[in-house]
Amino acid sequence: MSTAGTTSARYSWGGDEHLFVEMDEAMSLEAYFRSMAVVTALRERRPEGVIDICPANASYQVRFDPDVLAPDRLEALLREIEAQVGDATDFEFETRIVEIPVLYGDPWTHETLMRFRDRHQDPEATDLEYAARINGFDDVQGFIDAHSGAPWMASMVGFVAGLPFLYQMVSRDRQLEVPKYVRPRTDTPALTIGHGGCFGCIYSVRGAGGYQMFGITPTPIYDPRQELPDFKDFVCFFEPGDIVKFEPIDRERYDELRGEVEQGRISIRRKPVTFNLKQFTANPDAYNKRLLEILNSD
Amino acid sequence: MPTTNDCWRYSIPIKVIKPGLATSVQDLGRRGYYHVGVPPSGALDQFSLLAANLLVGNSSDAAALECAYMGPELHFTESTVVAATGADIELQINGQAQPAWTSVVVAPGDVVTFGYLKRGARMCLAVAGGIDVPEVLGSRSTYTLGALGGHEGRVLQAGDELAIGPVRGKVATRTVPLALRPDLPSELEIRVVMGLYDHLLTDLGRQTFLATSWTLTPVADRVGFRYKGAQLDMVEREQPFGAGSDPSNIVDAPYPIGSIQIPGAVEPIVLHRDAVSGGGYAMIATVISADMDAIAQSAPGSTTRFVAVDLYAALAARAERAERISRLRGHFG
């Protein structure tokens, strides 16, 4: 595949059942929005033969059945939509802002990180201490304030079922960046708040992982048995495009919320919002403040 | 699940005495949920699943058992018909060898076991009526990483009990002709479409990838197949923002089913039907859909050469596979 002269996206076939489109090599909200805008238009026009439409951070992928939808036709359609979308600065979409309570420096991720210290860049420090230091904070609290201060966008959901990749909605110079573990761990507690590169995440299930571990949330985000009220309609809580606010909590509140989980009545706090990139870019801090006001209004 | 007539459900026709190494309930798989990380799942060797279902008179979307490397021991309490396809491994009833790729009658009290694996990696055991577990997101397939679908979202364990769906009509004894059964070579040629992030390989890296005879490691399961054989030379570049520091890192992107990623530019991994749906390792090629069954049947220690083909060759191979499937269906009328 060659890249077209008129557009900046790069198209490449993933075998005979996938078309992969990279909007940009680097992560930015602008690249993410162009990807979301194309995906949104494609969903509306969804031709027969499209199996899965997967938006990601700065790219997207369409899984299709080439017996029903000819590859050339799919590519032509995606290029047409891309041209219509342009730089997507006018794009806005209906989404929701959700509050995820976090017990930072919790005993479970602490126990896990101590077990895998030999795989870490800085075996003498915890993941939080390391992340605070290399991002130029005086102490862990300063890092937690930055991590929980501004909201994040779920720019991709996946790896395993329901796991959100989160990109913080701040300018690039304020992005928190940490490398992944030198060698991946074989274990990560479910509901760990992780971070690798510029992306945060919430591990939806227990398993292997390479992201630094900062804390844990008491609220499930994936429920394959669909027992909790938030999962009546679907097993995964997160959808690409969700906006997330981390809310620091103490151990007492954590235990209280776990009690609600066990009683089967916990529900993640969320409010519907419209997200507009142009307004956000004009003044991110003011825009984020408004989003948080909506979240906290009753 | 509709349960208008439950009388056949009161009996539990299959009891798992020994589970085997990794036995799970699988059907054709699910579609439409990959964007939230739920992969297609389903039998890795879809041709063998289809053949097994046809042999016992099931519709092609019935669920069967997929067994990796070492088969289970199953106790049947009802008379039924079974068929084993896929890997070359002897199906036995009460210790007596049974023909492969052939429907076989099981009587109440019979014990089904398997011999040693001779060739291939995964067999498929279909039972007339299909394995009856609830459909989750449109499929009965097990997705173990997400504890979803199949029998309680996991591989089978000793003591599990499996129900069978209703059987429509009498099942005649049938067999799949030798000519329609797959080869199970220990030296494979797997066709791939280069692309995705293959521009991060140097010319030398690309040549090495296609010239190396890769050995499949024991890290080969429903998620992915990891190979060893060579270090791949990568382009030196300034890493884009958000990608991570290793030259094989990219800004986390979606992973096609069958895509080949190269963490650390060594030990390529082919993702299969329980794929992780995305991540930050560069992918350099994708196995064509027609060769995914052959990947499923490759066993640790087997060697694979990846052969680059273009999209049109991939589509031609896909059409050939469809033709083979229609001959299989035609054989069963």
PDB file of N, CA, C and O in Angstrom, chain A residues 27-30 131 134-137 143 146-147 150-153 155 166-178 195-200 280 284 288, chain B residues 241-242:
ATOM      1  N   MET A  27       1.490  10.375  19.443  1.00  0.00           N
ATOM      2  CA  MET A  27       0.207  10.538  20.115  1.00  0.00           C
ATOM      3  C   MET A  27      -0.113  12.011  20.288  1.00  0.00           C
ATOM      4  O   MET A  27       0.738  12.814  20.644  1.00  0.00           O
ATOM      5  N   SER A  28      -1.355  12.349  19.988  1.00  0.00           N
ATOM      6  CA  SER A  28      -1.866  13.690  20.288  1.00  0.00           C
ATOM      7  C   SER A  28      -3.387  13.590  20.286  1.00  0.00           C
ATOM      8  O   SER A  28      -3.947  12.683  19.667  1.00  0.00           O
ATOM      9  N   LEU A  29      -4.032  14.502  20.968  1.00  0.00           N
ATOM     10  CA  LEU A  29      -5.502  14.496  20.949  1.00  0.00           C
ATOM     11  C   LEU A  29      -6.019  14.785  19.543  1.00  0.00           C
ATOM     12  O   LEU A  29      -7.052  14.277  19.135  1.00  0.00           O
ATOM     13  N   GLU A  30      -5.240  15.566  18.769  1.00  0.00           N
ATOM     14  CA  GLU A  30      -5.655  15.893  17.398  1.00  0.00           C
ATOM     15  C   GLU A  30      -5.711  14.620  16.545  1.00  0.00           C
ATOM     16  O   GLU A  30      -6.676  14.393  15.807  1.00  0.00           O
ATOM     17  N   ALA A 131       8.246   7.326  39.392  1.00  0.00           N
ATOM     18  CA  ALA A 131       7.514   8.164  38.427  1.00  0.00           C
ATOM     19  C   ALA A 131       7.548   9.628  38.860  1.00  0.00           C
ATOM     20  O   ALA A 131       7.712  10.531  38.030  1.00  0.00           O
ATOM     21  N   ILE A 134      11.246  10.977  38.094  1.00  0.00           N
ATOM     22  CA  ILE A 134      11.652  11.212  36.699  1.00  0.00           C
ATOM     23  C   ILE A 134      10.734  12.222  35.992  1.00  0.00           C
ATOM     24  O   ILE A 134      11.084  12.729  34.949  1.00  0.00           O
ATOM     25  N   ASN A 135       9.596  12.530  36.594  1.00  0.00           N
ATOM     26  CA  ASN A 135       8.747  13.563  36.016  1.00  0.00           C
ATOM     27  C   ASN A 135       8.942  14.918  36.704  1.00  0.00           C
ATOM     28  O   ASN A 135       8.160  15.844  36.471  1.00  0.00           O
ATOM     29  N   GLY A 136       9.968  15.003  37.578  1.00  0.00           N
ATOM     30  CA  GLY A 136      10.352  16.293  38.145  1.00  0.00           C
ATOM     31  C   GLY A 136       9.496  16.781  39.308  1.00  0.00           C
ATOM     32  O   GLY A 136       9.440  17.984  39.564  1.00  0.00           O
ATOM     33  N   PHE A 137       8.837  15.871  40.001  1.00  0.00           N
ATOM     34  CA  PHE A 137       8.058  16.281  41.175  1.00  0.00           C
ATOM     35  C   PHE A 137       8.911  16.135  42.441  1.00  0.00           C
ATOM     36  O   PHE A 137       9.760  15.246  42.520  1.00  0.00           O
ATOM     37  N   PHE A 143       3.055  14.264  42.452  1.00  0.00           N
ATOM     38  CA  PHE A 143       2.746  13.438  41.281  1.00  0.00           C
ATOM     39  C   PHE A 143       1.274  13.015  41.294  1.00  0.00           C
ATOM     40  O   PHE A 143       0.581  13.090  40.269  1.00  0.00           O
ATOM     41  N   ALA A 146      -0.974  15.769  40.192  1.00  0.00           N
ATOM     42  CA  ALA A 146      -1.006  15.945  38.738  1.00  0.00           C
ATOM     43  C   ALA A 146      -1.809  14.823  38.073  1.00  0.00           C
ATOM     44  O   ALA A 146      -2.601  15.050  37.159  1.00  0.00           O
ATOM     45  N   HIS A 147      -1.630  13.611  38.558  1.00  0.00           N
ATOM     46  CA  HIS A 147      -2.294  12.431  37.990  1.00  0.00           C
ATOM     47  C   HIS A 147      -3.807  12.516  38.161  1.00  0.00           C
ATOM     48  O   HIS A 147      -4.577  12.141  37.272  1.00  0.00           O
ATOM     49  N   ALA A 150      -6.195  16.552  36.453  1.00  0.00           N
ATOM     50  CA  ALA A 150      -6.850  16.782  35.159  1.00  0.00           C
ATOM     51  C   ALA A 150      -7.441  15.478  34.636  1.00  0.00           C
ATOM     52  O   ALA A 150      -6.901  14.399  34.902  1.00  0.00           O
ATOM     53  N   PRO A 151      -8.550  15.563  33.890  1.00  0.00           N
ATOM     54  CA  PRO A 151      -9.179  14.329  33.392  1.00  0.00           C
ATOM     55  C   PRO A 151      -8.382  13.673  32.261  1.00  0.00           C
ATOM     56  O   PRO A 151      -7.461  14.267  31.712  1.00  0.00           O
ATOM     57  N   TRP A 152      -8.772  12.463  31.945  1.00  0.00           N
ATOM     58  CA  TRP A 152      -8.107  11.637  30.935  1.00  0.00           C
ATOM     59  C   TRP A 152      -9.146  11.183  29.921  1.00  0.00           C
ATOM     60  O   TRP A 152     -10.312  11.024  30.258  1.00  0.00           O
ATOM     61  N   MET A 153      -8.698  10.943  28.699  1.00  0.00           N
ATOM     62  CA  MET A 153      -9.617  10.419  27.706  1.00  0.00           C
ATOM     63  C   MET A 153      -9.280   8.964  27.392  1.00  0.00           C
ATOM     64  O   MET A 153      -8.110   8.628  27.189  1.00  0.00           O
ATOM     65  N   SER A 155      -8.686   6.735  25.071  1.00  0.00           N
ATOM     66  CA  SER A 155      -8.429   6.837  23.636  1.00  0.00           C
ATOM     67  C   SER A 155      -8.456   5.479  22.953  1.00  0.00           C
ATOM     68  O   SER A 155      -8.466   5.389  21.732  1.00  0.00           O
ATOM     69  N   LEU A 166      -5.619   5.442  28.623  1.00  0.00           N
ATOM     70  CA  LEU A 166      -6.047   6.792  28.976  1.00  0.00           C
ATOM     71  C   LEU A 166      -4.964   7.810  28.646  1.00  0.00           C
ATOM     72  O   LEU A 166      -3.788   7.607  28.968  1.00  0.00           O
ATOM     73  N   TYR A 167      -5.387   8.889  27.993  1.00  0.00           N
ATOM     74  CA  TYR A 167      -4.461   9.955  27.623  1.00  0.00           C
ATOM     75  C   TYR A 167      -4.898  11.207  28.360  1.00  0.00           C
ATOM     76  O   TYR A 167      -6.045  11.644  28.220  1.00  0.00           O
ATOM     77  N   GLN A 168      -3.985  11.774  29.155  1.00  0.00           N
ATOM     78  CA  GLN A 168      -4.408  12.895  29.990  1.00  0.00           C
ATOM     79  C   GLN A 168      -4.622  14.148  29.144  1.00  0.00           C
ATOM     80  O   GLN A 168      -3.846  14.442  28.237  1.00  0.00           O
ATOM     81  N   MET A 169      -5.712  14.851  29.454  1.00  0.00           N
ATOM     82  CA  MET A 169      -6.153  15.978  28.628  1.00  0.00           C
ATOM     83  C   MET A 169      -5.432  17.261  29.058  1.00  0.00           C
ATOM     84  O   MET A 169      -6.056  18.234  29.504  1.00  0.00           O
ATOM     85  N   VAL A 170      -4.097  17.239  28.910  1.00  0.00           N
ATOM     86  CA  VAL A 170      -3.262  18.406  29.218  1.00  0.00           C
ATOM     87  C   VAL A 170      -2.273  18.571  28.070  1.00  0.00           C
ATOM     88  O   VAL A 170      -2.108  17.659  27.256  1.00  0.00           O
ATOM     89  N   SER A 171      -1.625  19.729  28.020  1.00  0.00           N
ATOM     90  CA  SER A 171      -0.673  19.976  26.930  1.00  0.00           C
ATOM     91  C   SER A 171       0.503  19.002  27.027  1.00  0.00           C
ATOM     92  O   SER A 171       0.745  18.404  28.067  1.00  0.00           O
ATOM     93  N   ARG A 172       1.232  18.862  25.916  1.00  0.00           N
ATOM     94  CA  ARG A 172       2.274  17.845  25.862  1.00  0.00           C
ATOM     95  C   ARG A 172       3.344  18.052  26.929  1.00  0.00           C
ATOM     96  O   ARG A 172       3.856  17.086  27.505  1.00  0.00           O
ATOM     97  N   ASP A 173       3.672  19.315  27.252  1.00  0.00           N
ATOM     98  CA  ASP A 173       4.731  19.557  28.245  1.00  0.00           C
ATOM     99  C   ASP A 173       4.307  19.140  29.653  1.00  0.00           C
ATOM    100  O   ASP A 173       5.141  18.995  30.537  1.00  0.00           O
ATOM    101  N   ARG A 174       3.004  18.924  29.853  1.00  0.00           N
ATOM    102  CA  ARG A 174       2.561  18.475  31.184  1.00  0.00           C
ATOM    103  C   ARG A 174       2.216  16.984  31.213  1.00  0.00           C
ATOM    104  O   ARG A 174       1.734  16.472  32.226  1.00  0.00           O
ATOM    105  N   GLN A 175       2.440  16.290  30.104  1.00  0.00           N
ATOM    106  CA  GLN A 175       2.153  14.844  30.077  1.00  0.00           C
ATOM    107  C   GLN A 175       3.089  14.099  31.034  1.00  0.00           C
ATOM    108  O   GLN A 175       4.289  14.381  31.086  1.00  0.00           O
ATOM    109  N   LEU A 176       2.535  13.161  31.759  1.00  0.00           N
ATOM    110  CA  LEU A 176       3.333  12.295  32.632  1.00  0.00           C
ATOM    111  C   LEU A 176       3.850  11.142  31.782  1.00  0.00           C
ATOM    112  O   LEU A 176       3.073  10.491  31.102  1.00  0.00           O
ATOM    113  N   GLU A 177       5.161  10.909  31.815  1.00  0.00           N
ATOM    114  CA  GLU A 177       5.735   9.841  30.996  1.00  0.00           C
ATOM    115  C   GLU A 177       6.620   8.939  31.839  1.00  0.00           C
ATOM    116  O   GLU A 177       7.468   9.422  32.587  1.00  0.00           O
ATOM    117  N   VAL A 178       6.414   7.657  31.713  1.00  0.00           N
ATOM    118  CA  VAL A 178       7.278   6.670  32.390  1.00  0.00           C
ATOM    119  C   VAL A 178       7.497   5.486  31.450  1.00  0.00           C
ATOM    120  O   VAL A 178       6.593   5.120  30.698  1.00  0.00           O
ATOM    121  N   HIS A 195       0.600   2.816  34.260  1.00  0.00           N
ATOM    122  CA  HIS A 195       1.068   3.880  33.365  1.00  0.00           C
ATOM    123  C   HIS A 195       2.296   3.406  32.606  1.00  0.00           C
ATOM    124  O   HIS A 195       3.227   2.876  33.198  1.00  0.00           O
ATOM    125  N   GLY A 196       2.292   3.609  31.284  1.00  0.00           N
ATOM    126  CA  GLY A 196       3.452   3.273  30.450  1.00  0.00           C
ATOM    127  C   GLY A 196       3.520   4.227  29.279  1.00  0.00           C
ATOM    128  O   GLY A 196       2.493   4.525  28.663  1.00  0.00           O
ATOM    129  N   GLY A 197       4.714   4.725  28.965  1.00  0.00           N
ATOM    130  CA  GLY A 197       4.809   5.771  27.946  1.00  0.00           C
ATOM    131  C   GLY A 197       4.008   6.963  28.446  1.00  0.00           C
ATOM    132  O   GLY A 197       4.113   7.355  29.614  1.00  0.00           O
ATOM    133  N   CYS A 198       3.146   7.527  27.597  1.00  0.00           N
ATOM    134  CA  CYS A 198       2.307   8.642  28.053  1.00  0.00           C
ATOM    135  C   CYS A 198       0.902   8.166  28.422  1.00  0.00           C
ATOM    136  O   CYS A 198       0.028   8.981  28.688  1.00  0.00           O
ATOM    137  N   PHE A 199       0.686   6.845  28.432  1.00  0.00           N
ATOM    138  CA  PHE A 199      -0.669   6.331  28.629  1.00  0.00           C
ATOM    139  C   PHE A 199      -0.895   5.766  30.032  1.00  0.00           C
ATOM    140  O   PHE A 199      -0.078   4.989  30.542  1.00  0.00           O
ATOM    141  N   GLY A 200      -2.019   6.169  30.606  1.00  0.00           N
ATOM    142  CA  GLY A 200      -2.493   5.505  31.806  1.00  0.00           C
ATOM    143  C   GLY A 200      -3.384   4.351  31.391  1.00  0.00           C
ATOM    144  O   GLY A 200      -3.770   4.227  30.225  1.00  0.00           O
ATOM    145  N   PHE A 280     -11.961  22.859  23.547  1.00  0.00           N
ATOM    146  CA  PHE A 280     -10.976  22.317  24.484  1.00  0.00           C
ATOM    147  C   PHE A 280      -9.605  22.918  24.209  1.00  0.00           C
ATOM    148  O   PHE A 280      -8.931  23.400  25.116  1.00  0.00           O
ATOM    149  N   PRO A 284      -7.599  24.477  27.515  1.00  0.00           N
ATOM    150  CA  PRO A 284      -7.811  23.153  28.109  1.00  0.00           C
ATOM    151  C   PRO A 284      -8.177  23.192  29.589  1.00  0.00           C
ATOM    152  O   PRO A 284      -9.090  22.482  30.023  1.00  0.00           O
ATOM    153  N   ASN A 288     -11.547  21.702  31.059  1.00  0.00           N
ATOM    154  CA  ASN A 288     -11.543  20.593  32.024  1.00  0.00           C
ATOM    155  C   ASN A 288     -12.316  20.957  33.291  1.00  0.00           C
ATOM    156  O   ASN A 288     -13.019  20.132  33.868  1.00  0.00           O
TER     157      ASN A 288
ATOM    158  N   PHE B 241       6.425  10.737  19.942  1.00  0.00           N
ATOM    159  CA  PHE B 241       5.904  10.979  21.289  1.00  0.00           C
ATOM    160  C   PHE B 241       4.866   9.920  21.663  1.00  0.00           C
ATOM    161  O   PHE B 241       3.945   9.638  20.891  1.00  0.00           O
ATOM    162  N   GLY B 242       5.051   9.358  22.851  1.00  0.00           N
ATOM    163  CA  GLY B 242       4.077   8.400  23.365  1.00  0.00           C
ATOM    164  C   GLY B 242       4.355   6.963  23.000  1.00  0.00           C
ATOM    165  O   GLY B 242       3.646   6.060  23.440  1.00  0.00           O
TER     166      GLY B 242
END
